[in-house]
Every structure is written in C-alpha cells, then in structure tokens.
C-alpha cells in the first residue's frame, strides 16, 4: 500500500500532528473493512443525490462526485485502487481519494458522520449476505431432498443415545435436517426485516441542522424504513448480534449433519460412501479415506459460536452511544458469514457425491430388537396396559439375550409363558417395512407419510 498523504490532514484543524505509528497500526481497520466498499459507495451516492436535491450541492458538484465515486468503484473492482493504511478505514480512503480528485468531494460528508455511515454500510452488507445465505440454505435443502428421493426405500435404524432405537426411512432422517434448515431460513428472513432500517441522517449522535431528507435516501438505497432515534441508530449493533446468532444456530445444525455423515461413513456403520473428491487419505496409513470435509464443517461451527460470544461481549458494556470498540464487530461478522456460506456450499456439493450402501443399512435395520416397541403396541391393542406390555417385552428381550435366540425367533410357547394373550400373530410384527407402514400420523416415518413429505419439499424448493 502506498502512502498518499500525512494522516493528520484527515482529522482537520484540531490536530497538529498525526497519530503515532503504533497507534495508527493499532487503530486502522482498512485491512478488513475495505470489504464494505460497495455499500460505502452506494451509501455515498444516495447521500450526495439527496444533498443535491435539497440544494446543498449543485448539479455539477453531484455529477463530479458521482463520476469520481464510480471511478473509484471500478478501480476497486479491478484491484487497482490504492488503499492507504494511514487513512484508517474504508470510509476515509474512499472519501479522501475522491476529494483529492475533485474539490466537490469535500462536500460529500455534509450532515454525515462515520458513525451513521458505518452503521448504514453494515446494514447494507448484512442485508445482502442474508439474501445469499437464504439461497445457499435452499440449495442445501434441495441436495438433501434429492439424496432422500434417490434412496427413498432405504431403511436405517433411528438412534437415541447413539443406541439403535426404531427403524426409520433414511429419507426421514435427511428430511429432519431439511426441517431444521427451514427454521434457519425463517430466522434469517425474519432478522432481515430488522436490518432493513436506514441509520443515515443520525449524524454522529444527534442528527443534523441541515434539513436532510432521510426517507429519500432510504428509498434510493432500498431500505424499508428509517431509524427513529439517532442515539440508538449509531450505537446499536443488535442486528449484527441477531445475524451472528442465527448463523451460529445454523452452523450447529450443519455440525450435527456433518457428524451423522462422519458416523455413517465409518466401517462400523458403512451406511454411506462419500465421494473421493470430498475425502482425503492418510500420509501414513494407505487404507484410510477420511471424511475431512464433514469434519471441518463440524469443526468450523466452533469459530462461529466463538464469533457470537465475541460480539456479545463486545457490545455488553458500551455506554451510549458510538464507541470505537464497535469497529471490532467486522472481522467477527465477516468470519461468521464466510464460514457459514462456505460450509453450506461445500456440504451441498458433497451430498451430490454420496452413495448409500443399501445392503449395510438393511443389515443394521434387520435387528429385531428395533421392533420391541411395536410388540408392546401389539399387546396394548390386545388390551394389555402399556406399562405391563413394556414389562412383558422386556422379559422376552432378556430371555432372547440369555438364550441367544433372536427376539423374532423366540418360540410362541415362551411368549405365552410371559403373557397368555400372546398368539401367533405376534410373530408377524417383525417385518420392518410393515412396521413402518403402521406409522400413519403426520410427522411419522410411514412410507406414505415420507412420500408426502418428499413431494411437499420438492414442490417448495422448486
Ligand atoms: N472504522 C469505524 C468503525 O468501524 C468507523 C466509525 C468511526 N467513527 C469514529 N467516531 N471514530 O466503527
């Protein structure tokens, strides 16, 4: 980065010397907030247009500012703009370059402070990234539904405590994540409405004596409303906290999804095979094929959780109104957004490269113990109170364990000894697919129900 001018010039007449080199190094943010250039320039263009409309700057001055800002925008996009670290942040860099090129630039900051400027830039940035998140969530949901549809007849054990519990369709398991992601979607879409409020015009803390038209700027920038309290507008960052929180919940969901794929891809489970492109080998053990992508997605949720904690702690003790601490929000937020968007993208591509091993799933689900609850339900239908039925099946399971005879092969005579109501039809319970077809209510993993859910999601995600 090239040194363009002495930094003291940026602060106006009060300062006789620029900041100490160490201070400058410590306080500058341009090395990361340059990412706000698009929002900063759009915000300035809208502000300048409004200034011209209320007669604070002339049409000629507006034209010069507009031309200069567009030029700067093009240079940044092309990677040839010279960011000057002595100019502290993105706002100063752009404004100073503009002013160096056109005298009208000196009028751009009329009625504006970096306090309402940065709040505006951040809101514009967050609005855009929420929109990107929503699209990526939808892509991942579509990838899950596609995989679920492809293996729609595969049944796996469902687990509690990571112990085999009851059979479910593999599709039902994946659709659980589609539901979770849908809540993430709606949390973010809901948060978006609270971000969609323009702070510009709040000045440093107390608005301006210049009759700015805030509603006009909001209209130009596509904000749905303007903030109603200037102190709140420059100091509040709850829209960032809320976004980071929604993204942290999303990252935790992704981590759980990743965990399932890590487990399923082990030799012990062998339910899925992740494509080579999404796994890595070991430098030592030639046989290894590690699910690194899923593991890193799981691991990255940690930093997203950490970012939320940092942001909460950052804002916690701040007195009204703006405090420079707030500059620290950017890296944490950018990191959260980059991490979550990367994770969503890579997981969706990985799912397209997953093969389900139906034979291994079938073997796992053929464990008759998975239908012990169904036997209890059968007894309930015969009039046995559930608590007794539970006891009866528990005894049968114990006998099966002691004798080594699988529960579904236990002779009828044994069942009858435990409870006289048992008859031959009890042994017909042990058919996994029939067991699933008995689960008919909304939300249950019955064949028809899963088909209906797949259709619902396919329609919704189209
Ligand atoms: N870089 C600053 C930030 O991110 C911009 C606002 C500076 N305002 C101030 N009063 N120093 O918060």
Coordinates of N, CA, C and O in Angstrom, one line a residue, residues 103-276:
X103 N -12.7 18.7 -6.2 CA -13.0 19.6 -5.0 C -14.4 19.3 -4.4 O -14.6 19.5 -3.2
X104 N -15.3 18.9 -5.3 CA -16.7 18.7 -4.8 C -16.7 17.6 -3.7 O -17.6 17.6 -2.9
X105 N -15.7 16.7 -3.7 CA -15.6 15.6 -2.7 C -15.7 16.2 -1.3 O -16.2 15.5 -0.4
X106 N -15.2 17.4 -1.1 CA -15.1 18.0 0.2 C -16.5 18.2 0.8 O -16.7 18.5 2.0
X107 N -17.5 18.2 -0.1 CA -18.9 18.5 0.3 C -19.7 17.2 0.6 O -20.8 17.3 1.2
X108 N -19.1 16.1 0.3 CA -19.8 14.8 0.4 C -20.2 14.5 1.9 O -21.3 13.9 2.1
X109 N -19.4 14.8 2.8 CA -19.6 14.5 4.2 C -20.6 15.4 4.9 O -20.7 15.3 6.1
X110 N -21.2 16.3 4.2 CA -22.1 17.3 4.8 C -23.2 16.5 5.5 O -23.9 15.6 4.9
X111 N -23.5 16.8 6.8 CA -24.6 16.2 7.5 C -24.4 14.8 7.8 O -25.3 14.1 8.2
X112 N -23.2 14.3 7.7 CA -22.9 12.9 7.9 C -21.8 12.7 8.8 O -20.9 13.5 8.9
X113 N -21.8 11.6 9.5 CA -20.6 11.2 10.4 C -20.3 9.8 10.0 O -21.1 9.0 9.4
X114 N -19.0 9.4 10.3 CA -18.7 8.0 10.0 C -19.6 7.1 10.9 O -19.7 5.9 10.6
X115 N -20.1 7.6 12.0 CA -21.0 6.8 12.9 C -22.2 6.3 12.2 O -22.6 5.1 12.2
X116 N -22.9 7.3 11.5 CA -24.1 6.8 10.8 C -23.8 6.1 9.5 O -24.5 5.3 9.0
X117 N -22.6 6.5 9.0 CA -22.1 5.9 7.7 C -21.8 4.5 7.9 O -22.2 3.6 7.1
X118 N -21.0 4.1 8.9 CA -20.6 2.7 9.1 C -21.8 1.9 9.5 O -22.0 0.7 9.0
X119 N -22.7 2.4 10.2 CA -24.0 1.7 10.6 C -24.8 1.4 9.3 O -25.3 0.3 9.2
X120 N -24.8 2.3 8.4 CA -25.5 2.1 7.2 C -24.8 1.1 6.3 O -25.5 0.2 5.8
X121 N -23.5 1.2 6.2 CA -22.8 0.3 5.4 C -23.0 -1.2 5.9 O -23.2 -2.1 5.1
X122 N -22.9 -1.3 7.2 CA -23.0 -2.6 7.8 C -24.4 -3.2 7.5 O -24.6 -4.4 7.3
X123 N -25.4 -2.4 7.6 CA -26.8 -2.9 7.4 C -27.0 -3.3 6.0 O -27.6 -4.3 5.7
X124 N -26.4 -2.5 5.0 CA -26.5 -2.9 3.6 C -25.8 -4.2 3.4 O -26.3 -5.1 2.7
X125 N -24.6 -4.3 4.0 CA -23.8 -5.6 3.8 C -24.5 -6.8 4.4 O -24.6 -7.8 3.8
X126 N -25.1 -6.6 5.6 CA -25.8 -7.7 6.2 C -27.1 -8.1 5.4 O -27.3 -9.3 5.2
X127 N -27.8 -7.1 4.9 CA -29.0 -7.4 4.1 C -28.6 -8.3 2.9 O -29.2 -9.3 2.6
X128 N -27.5 -7.9 2.2 CA -27.0 -8.7 1.1 C -26.6 -10.1 1.5 O -26.9 -11.1 0.8
X129 N -25.9 -10.2 2.6 CA -25.4 -11.6 2.9 C -26.5 -12.5 3.4 O -26.5 -13.7 3.2
X130 N -27.5 -11.9 4.0 CA -28.7 -12.7 4.4 C -29.3 -13.3 3.2 O -29.7 -14.5 3.1
X131 N -29.5 -12.5 2.1 CA -30.1 -13.0 0.9 C -29.2 -14.1 0.3 O -29.8 -15.1 -0.1
X132 N -27.9 -14.0 0.4 CA -27.0 -15.1 -0.1 C -27.2 -16.3 0.7 O -27.3 -17.4 0.2
X133 N -27.3 -16.1 2.1 CA -27.5 -17.3 3.0 C -28.8 -18.0 2.6 O -28.8 -19.3 2.6
X134 N -29.8 -17.3 2.4 CA -31.1 -17.9 2.1 C -31.0 -18.8 0.8 O -31.6 -19.9 0.8
X135 N -30.3 -18.3 -0.2 CA -30.2 -19.1 -1.4 C -29.4 -20.3 -1.1 O -29.7 -21.4 -1.6
X136 N -28.3 -20.2 -0.3 CA -27.4 -21.4 -0.1 C -28.1 -22.4 0.8 O -27.9 -23.6 0.6
X137 N -29.0 -21.9 1.7 CA -29.7 -22.9 2.6 C -30.7 -23.6 1.7 O -30.8 -24.9 1.8
X138 N -31.3 -22.9 0.8 CA -32.2 -23.6 -0.2 C -31.5 -24.6 -1.0 O -32.0 -25.7 -1.2
X139 N -30.3 -24.3 -1.5 CA -29.5 -25.3 -2.3 C -29.2 -26.5 -1.4 O -29.3 -27.7 -1.9
X140 N -28.9 -26.3 -0.2 CA -28.5 -27.5 0.6 C -29.8 -28.3 0.9 O -29.7 -29.6 0.9
X141 N -30.9 -27.7 1.2 CA -32.1 -28.4 1.4 C -32.4 -29.2 0.1 O -32.8 -30.4 0.2
X142 N -32.3 -28.6 -1.0 CA -32.6 -29.3 -2.3 C -31.6 -30.5 -2.4 O -32.1 -31.6 -2.9
X143 N -30.4 -30.4 -2.1 CA -29.4 -31.5 -2.2 C -29.9 -32.7 -1.2 O -29.7 -33.8 -1.6
X144 N -30.3 -32.3 0.0 CA -30.8 -33.3 0.9 C -32.0 -34.0 0.4 O -32.1 -35.3 0.5
X145 N -32.9 -33.3 -0.1 CA -34.2 -33.9 -0.7 C -33.9 -34.8 -1.8 O -34.4 -35.9 -2.0
X146 N -32.9 -34.4 -2.7 CA -32.5 -35.2 -3.8 C -32.0 -36.5 -3.4 O -32.3 -37.6 -3.9
X147 N -31.1 -36.5 -2.4 CA -30.5 -37.7 -1.9 C -31.6 -38.6 -1.2 O -31.6 -39.8 -1.4
X148 N -32.5 -37.9 -0.5 CA -33.5 -38.7 0.2 C -34.4 -39.4 -0.9 O -34.8 -40.5 -0.7
X149 N -34.7 -38.7 -1.9 CA -35.6 -39.2 -3.0 C -34.9 -40.4 -3.7 O -35.5 -41.5 -3.9
X150 N -33.6 -40.3 -3.9 CA -32.8 -41.3 -4.6 C -32.8 -42.6 -3.8 O -32.9 -43.7 -4.4
X151 N -32.8 -42.5 -2.5 CA -32.7 -43.7 -1.6 C -33.9 -43.8 -0.8 O -33.9 -44.2 0.4
X152 N -35.1 -43.5 -1.4 CA -36.3 -43.4 -0.7 C -36.8 -44.7 0.0 O -37.5 -44.7 1.0
X153 N -36.3 -45.9 -0.5 CA -36.7 -47.1 0.0 C -35.8 -47.7 1.1 O -36.1 -48.7 1.7
X154 N -34.7 -47.0 1.3 CA -33.7 -47.5 2.3 C -34.2 -47.2 3.7 O -34.6 -46.1 4.0
X155 N -34.1 -48.2 4.5 CA -34.5 -48.1 5.9 C -33.2 -48.2 6.8 O -32.4 -49.1 6.5
X156 N -33.1 -47.4 7.8 CA -32.0 -47.5 8.7 C -32.5 -47.5 10.1 O -33.6 -47.1 10.4
X157 N -31.7 -47.9 11.1 CA -32.1 -47.7 12.5 C -32.1 -46.2 12.8 O -31.1 -45.5 12.4
X158 N -33.1 -45.8 13.5 CA -33.0 -44.4 14.1 C -32.4 -44.6 15.5 O -32.5 -45.7 16.1
X159 N -31.7 -43.6 16.0 CA -30.9 -43.8 17.2 C -31.4 -42.8 18.3 O -31.7 -41.7 18.0
X160 N -31.3 -43.2 19.5 CA -31.3 -42.3 20.6 C -30.1 -42.7 21.5 O -29.8 -43.9 21.5
X161 N -29.4 -41.8 22.1 CA -28.2 -42.1 22.9 C -27.2 -42.8 22.0 O -26.4 -43.6 22.5
X162 N -27.3 -42.7 20.7 CA -26.5 -43.4 19.7 C -26.6 -45.0 19.9 O -25.7 -45.7 19.6
X163 N -27.8 -45.4 20.4 CA -28.1 -46.8 20.5 C -29.3 -47.0 19.5 O -30.2 -46.1 19.5
X164 N -29.3 -48.1 18.8 CA -30.4 -48.4 17.9 C -31.7 -48.3 18.7 O -31.9 -48.9 19.7
X165 N -32.6 -47.6 18.0 CA -33.9 -47.4 18.7 C -35.1 -48.0 17.9 O -35.6 -49.1 18.3
X166 N -35.4 -47.4 16.8 CA -36.5 -47.8 16.0 C -36.2 -47.6 14.5 O -35.4 -46.7 14.2
X167 N -36.8 -48.4 13.6 CA -36.5 -48.2 12.2 C -37.1 -46.9 11.6 O -38.2 -46.6 12.0
X168 N -36.4 -46.3 10.8 CA -36.9 -45.1 10.0 C -36.4 -45.2 8.6 O -35.3 -45.7 8.3
X169 N -37.1 -44.5 7.7 CA -36.6 -44.4 6.4 C -35.4 -43.4 6.4 O -35.4 -42.4 7.2
X170 N -34.3 -43.8 5.7 CA -33.2 -42.9 5.5 C -33.7 -41.5 5.1 O -33.2 -40.4 5.6
X171 N -34.6 -41.4 4.2 CA -35.2 -40.2 3.8 C -35.8 -39.4 4.9 O -35.6 -38.1 5.0
X172 N -36.4 -40.0 5.9 CA -37.0 -39.4 7.0 C -35.9 -38.7 7.8 O -36.1 -37.6 8.3
X173 N -34.8 -39.4 8.0 CA -33.6 -38.8 8.7 C -33.1 -37.6 8.0 O -32.9 -36.5 8.6
X174 N -32.9 -37.6 6.7 CA -32.4 -36.5 6.0 C -33.4 -35.3 6.0 O -33.1 -34.1 6.2
X175 N -34.7 -35.7 6.0 CA -35.7 -34.6 6.0 C -35.8 -33.9 7.3 O -36.3 -32.7 7.4
X176 N -35.3 -34.5 8.4 CA -35.2 -33.9 9.7 C -34.3 -32.6 9.5 O -34.6 -31.6 10.1
X177 N -33.2 -32.8 8.8 CA -32.3 -31.7 8.6 C -32.9 -30.6 7.7 O -32.7 -29.4 7.8
X178 N -33.8 -31.0 6.7 CA -34.4 -30.1 5.9 C -35.3 -29.2 6.7 O -35.4 -28.0 6.5
X179 N -36.0 -29.8 7.7 CA -36.9 -29.0 8.6 C -36.0 -28.0 9.4 O -36.4 -26.9 9.6
X180 N -34.9 -28.5 9.9 CA -34.0 -27.6 10.7 C -33.6 -26.4 9.9 O -33.6 -25.3 10.4
X181 N -33.2 -26.7 8.7 CA -32.7 -25.7 7.8 C -33.8 -24.7 7.5 O -33.5 -23.5 7.3
X182 N -35.0 -25.2 7.4 CA -36.1 -24.3 7.1 C -36.3 -23.3 8.2 O -36.6 -22.1 8.0
X183 N -36.1 -23.8 9.5 CA -36.2 -22.8 10.6 C -35.1 -21.8 10.5 O -35.2 -20.6 10.9
X184 N -33.9 -22.3 10.1 CA -32.8 -21.3 10.0 C -33.1 -20.3 8.9 O -32.9 -19.1 9.1
X185 N -33.7 -20.7 7.9 CA -34.2 -19.8 6.8 C -35.1 -18.8 7.3 O -34.9 -17.6 7.1
X186 N -36.1 -19.2 8.1 CA -37.1 -18.3 8.5 C -36.5 -17.4 9.6 O -36.9 -16.2 9.7
X187 N -35.6 -17.9 10.4 CA -34.9 -17.0 11.4 C -34.2 -15.8 10.7 O -34.3 -14.7 11.1
X188 N -33.5 -16.2 9.6 CA -32.7 -15.2 8.9 C -33.6 -14.2 8.2 O -33.4 -13.0 8.2
X189 N -34.7 -14.8 7.6 CA -35.6 -13.9 6.8 C -36.3 -12.9 7.8 O -36.5 -11.8 7.4
X190 N -36.6 -13.4 8.9 CA -37.2 -12.6 10.0 C -36.2 -11.5 10.4 O -36.6 -10.3 10.6
X191 N -35.0 -11.9 10.7 CA -34.0 -10.9 11.1 C -33.8 -9.8 10.1 O -33.6 -8.6 10.4
X192 N -33.9 -10.2 8.8 CA -33.7 -9.3 7.7 C -34.6 -8.0 7.8 O -34.1 -6.9 7.6
X193 N -35.8 -8.2 8.3 CA -36.7 -7.1 8.4 C -36.2 -6.0 9.4 O -36.5 -4.9 9.3
X194 N -35.5 -6.5 10.5 CA -35.0 -5.6 11.5 C -33.7 -4.9 11.0 O -33.3 -3.9 11.5
X195 N -33.0 -5.5 10.0 CA -31.8 -4.9 9.5 C -32.2 -3.8 8.5 O -31.5 -2.9 8.3
X196 N -33.4 -4.0 7.9 CA -33.8 -3.1 6.8 C -34.2 -1.7 7.2 O -35.3 -1.2 6.7
X197 N -33.4 -1.1 8.0 CA -33.8 0.2 8.5 C -32.6 1.2 8.4 O -31.5 0.8 8.8
X198 N -32.8 2.3 7.8 CA -31.7 3.2 7.5 C -31.2 4.1 8.7 O -32.0 4.9 9.1
X199 N -30.0 4.0 9.1 CA -29.5 4.9 10.2 C -29.0 6.3 9.6 O -28.9 7.2 10.4
X200 N -28.6 6.3 8.3 CA -28.0 7.6 7.8 C -28.9 8.8 8.1 O -30.2 8.7 7.9
X201 N -28.3 9.9 8.5 CA -29.1 11.1 8.8 C -29.1 11.2 10.4 O -29.5 12.2 10.9
X202 N -28.6 10.2 11.1 CA -28.5 10.3 12.5 C -27.2 11.1 12.9 O -27.0 11.4 14.1
X203 N -26.3 11.3 11.9 CA -25.1 12.1 12.2 C -24.2 11.3 13.1 O -24.2 10.1 13.2
X204 N -23.4 12.1 13.9 CA -22.6 11.5 14.9 C -23.4 10.9 16.0 O -23.2 9.7 16.4
X205 N -24.4 11.7 16.5 CA -25.3 11.1 17.5 C -26.6 11.9 17.5 O -27.6 11.4 18.0
X206 N -26.6 13.1 16.9 CA -27.8 14.0 17.2 C -28.3 14.6 15.9 O -28.8 15.7 15.8
X207 N -28.3 13.8 14.8 CA -28.8 14.2 13.5 C -28.1 15.4 13.0 O -26.8 15.5 13.1
X208 N -28.8 16.3 12.4 CA -28.1 17.4 11.7 C -29.0 18.7 11.7 O -30.2 18.5 11.7
X209 N -28.3 19.8 11.6 CA -29.1 21.0 11.4 C -29.5 21.3 10.0 O -30.3 22.1 9.6
X210 N -28.9 20.5 9.1 CA -29.2 20.6 7.7 C -30.4 19.7 7.4 O -30.5 18.6 7.9
X211 N -31.4 20.3 6.7 CA -32.6 19.5 6.5 C -32.5 18.4 5.6 O -33.1 18.4 4.5
X212 N -31.8 17.3 6.0 CA -31.6 16.1 5.2 C -33.0 15.4 5.0 O -33.8 15.4 5.8
X213 N -33.1 14.8 3.8 CA -34.3 14.0 3.5 C -34.0 12.5 3.7 O -33.5 11.9 2.8
X214 N -34.1 12.1 4.9 CA -33.7 10.7 5.2 C -34.6 9.7 4.4 O -34.1 8.6 4.0
X215 N -35.9 9.9 4.3 CA -36.8 9.0 3.6 C -36.3 8.8 2.2 O -36.4 7.8 1.6
X216 N -35.9 9.9 1.6 CA -35.4 9.9 0.2 C -34.2 9.0 0.1 O -34.1 8.2 -0.9
X217 N -33.2 9.1 1.0 CA -32.0 8.3 1.0 C -32.4 6.8 1.2 O -31.9 5.9 0.5
X218 N -33.4 6.6 2.1 CA -33.9 5.2 2.3 C -34.4 4.6 1.0 O -34.1 3.5 0.6
X219 N -35.2 5.4 0.3 CA -35.8 5.0 -0.9 C -34.7 4.7 -2.0 O -34.7 3.6 -2.6
X220 N -33.7 5.5 -2.0 CA -32.6 5.3 -3.0 C -31.8 4.1 -2.7 O -31.4 3.4 -3.6
X221 N -31.7 3.8 -1.4 CA -30.9 2.6 -1.0 C -31.7 1.3 -0.8 O -31.1 0.3 -0.5
X222 N -33.0 1.4 -1.0 CA -33.8 0.3 -0.8 C -34.1 -0.2 0.6 O -34.3 -1.3 0.9
X223 N -34.1 0.8 1.5 CA -34.4 0.5 2.9 C -35.9 0.6 3.1 O -36.5 1.6 2.6
X224 N -36.5 -0.2 3.9 CA -37.9 -0.2 4.1 C -38.4 0.9 5.1 O -39.5 1.3 5.2
X225 N -37.4 1.4 5.9 CA -37.8 2.4 7.0 C -36.5 3.1 7.4 O -35.4 2.8 7.0
X226 N -36.7 4.2 8.2 CA -35.6 4.9 8.7 C -35.6 4.8 10.2 O -36.7 4.6 10.8
X227 N -34.4 4.8 10.9 CA -34.4 4.7 12.3 C -35.1 5.9 13.0 O -35.1 7.0 12.5
X228 N -35.6 5.6 14.2 CA -36.4 6.6 14.9 C -35.7 7.3 16.0 O -36.3 8.1 16.7
X229 N -34.5 6.9 16.3 CA -33.8 7.5 17.4 C -32.3 7.6 17.0 O -31.7 6.5 16.8
X230 N -31.7 8.8 17.0 CA -30.4 8.9 16.4 C -29.3 8.3 17.3 O -28.3 7.8 16.8
X231 N -29.5 8.3 18.6 CA -28.6 7.6 19.5 C -28.6 6.1 19.3 O -27.5 5.5 19.2
X232 N -29.7 5.6 19.3 CA -29.9 4.1 19.0 C -29.2 3.8 17.7 O -28.5 2.8 17.6
X233 N -29.5 4.6 16.7 CA -29.1 4.3 15.3 C -27.6 4.1 15.2 O -27.1 3.3 14.4
X234 N -26.8 5.0 15.9 CA -25.4 4.9 15.7 C -24.7 4.0 16.7 O -23.5 3.6 16.5
X235 N -25.4 3.6 17.7 CA -24.7 2.7 18.7 C -25.2 1.3 18.7 O -24.4 0.4 19.2
X236 N -26.4 1.0 18.2 CA -26.9 -0.3 18.3 C -26.2 -1.2 17.2 O -26.0 -0.8 16.1
X237 N -25.9 -2.4 17.7 CA -25.4 -3.5 16.7 C -26.2 -4.7 16.9 O -25.7 -5.8 16.6
X238 N -27.4 -4.6 17.4 CA -28.1 -5.9 17.7 C -28.5 -6.6 16.4 O -28.7 -7.8 16.4
X239 N -28.6 -5.8 15.3 CA -28.8 -6.5 14.0 C -27.7 -7.5 13.7 O -27.9 -8.5 13.0
X240 N -26.5 -7.1 14.1 CA -25.3 -8.0 13.9 C -25.3 -9.2 14.9 O -25.1 -10.3 14.5
X241 N -25.7 -8.9 16.1 CA -25.8 -10.0 17.1 C -26.8 -11.0 16.7 O -26.6 -12.2 16.7
X242 N -27.9 -10.5 16.2 CA -29.0 -11.4 15.8 C -28.6 -12.2 14.6 O -28.9 -13.4 14.6
X243 N -27.9 -11.6 13.7 CA -27.5 -12.3 12.5 C -26.4 -13.4 12.9 O -26.5 -14.5 12.5
X244 N -25.5 -13.0 13.7 CA -24.4 -13.9 14.1 C -25.1 -15.1 15.0 O -24.6 -16.2 14.9
X245 N -26.1 -14.8 15.7 CA -26.8 -15.8 16.5 C -27.5 -16.8 15.6 O -27.4 -18.0 15.7
X246 N -28.2 -16.2 14.6 CA -29.0 -17.1 13.7 C -28.0 -18.0 12.9 O -28.2 -19.2 12.7
X247 N -26.8 -17.4 12.5 CA -25.8 -18.1 11.8 C -25.1 -19.2 12.7 O -24.7 -20.2 12.2
X248 N -25.0 -18.9 14.0 CA -24.4 -19.8 14.9 C -25.3 -21.0 15.1 O -24.9 -22.2 15.1
X249 N -26.6 -20.8 15.1 CA -27.6 -21.9 15.2 C -27.5 -22.8 13.9 O -27.4 -24.0 14.0
X250 N -27.5 -22.1 12.8 CA -27.3 -22.7 11.5 C -26.0 -23.6 11.5 O -26.0 -24.7 11.0
X251 N -24.9 -23.0 12.0 CA -23.6 -23.7 12.0 C -23.7 -25.0 12.9 O -23.1 -26.0 12.6
X252 N -24.5 -24.9 14.0 CA -24.6 -26.0 14.8 C -25.4 -27.1 14.1 O -25.2 -28.3 14.2
X253 N -26.4 -26.7 13.4 CA -27.2 -27.7 12.6 C -26.3 -28.4 11.6 O -26.3 -29.6 11.4
X254 N -25.5 -27.6 10.9 CA -24.5 -28.2 9.9 C -23.6 -29.1 10.6 O -23.2 -30.1 10.0
X255 N -23.2 -28.8 11.8 CA -22.2 -29.6 12.5 C -22.8 -31.0 12.9 O -22.2 -32.0 12.7
X256 N -24.1 -30.9 13.2 CA -24.8 -32.2 13.5 C -25.0 -33.0 12.3 O -24.8 -34.3 12.3
X257 N -25.3 -32.4 11.2 CA -25.4 -33.1 9.9 C -24.1 -33.7 9.5 O -24.0 -34.9 9.1
X258 N -23.0 -33.0 9.7 CA -21.7 -33.4 9.4 C -21.4 -34.7 10.3 O -20.8 -35.7 9.8
X259 N -21.7 -34.6 11.5 CA -21.4 -35.7 12.5 C -22.1 -37.0 12.0 O -21.5 -38.0 12.1
X260 N -23.4 -36.8 11.6 CA -24.1 -38.0 11.1 C -23.3 -38.7 9.9 O -23.2 -39.9 9.8
X261 N -22.8 -37.8 9.0 CA -22.1 -38.4 7.8 C -20.8 -39.0 8.2 O -20.3 -40.0 7.7
X262 N -20.1 -38.4 9.2 CA -18.9 -39.0 9.7 C -19.1 -40.3 10.3 O -18.5 -41.3 10.0
X263 N -20.2 -40.5 11.1 CA -20.5 -41.8 11.7 C -20.9 -42.8 10.6 O -20.5 -43.9 10.6
X264 N -21.8 -42.3 9.8 CA -22.3 -43.2 8.7 C -21.2 -43.7 7.8 O -21.4 -44.8 7.2
X265 N -20.2 -43.0 7.7 CA -19.1 -43.4 6.7 C -18.1 -44.3 7.4 O -17.1 -44.7 6.7
X266 N -18.2 -44.6 8.7 CA -17.3 -45.5 9.3 C -17.5 -46.9 8.8 O -18.5 -47.3 8.3
X267 N -16.4 -47.8 9.0 CA -16.6 -49.2 8.6 C -17.6 -49.8 9.5 O -18.4 -50.7 9.1
X268 N -17.7 -49.3 10.8 CA -18.7 -49.9 11.7 C -20.1 -49.7 11.2 O -21.0 -50.6 11.4
X269 N -20.4 -48.5 10.7 CA -21.8 -48.3 10.2 C -21.8 -48.7 8.7 O -22.7 -49.5 8.3
X270 N -21.0 -48.0 7.9 CA -21.0 -48.3 6.5 C -22.3 -48.0 5.7 O -22.6 -48.6 4.7
X271 N -23.0 -47.0 6.2 CA -24.3 -46.7 5.6 C -24.0 -45.8 4.3 O -24.8 -45.9 3.4
X272 N -23.0 -45.0 4.3 CA -22.8 -44.1 3.2 C -21.3 -44.2 2.7 O -20.4 -44.5 3.5
X273 N -21.1 -43.9 1.5 CA -19.7 -43.7 1.0 C -19.6 -42.3 0.4 O -20.4 -42.0 -0.5
X274 N -18.8 -41.5 0.9 CA -18.6 -40.2 0.5 C -17.6 -40.2 -0.7 O -16.6 -40.9 -0.7
X275 N -17.9 -39.5 -1.8 CA -17.1 -39.5 -3.0 C -15.6 -39.1 -2.7 O -15.4 -38.3 -1.8
X276 N -14.7 -39.6 -3.4 CA -13.3 -39.4 -3.2 C -12.9 -37.9 -3.1 O -12.1 -37.5 -2.4

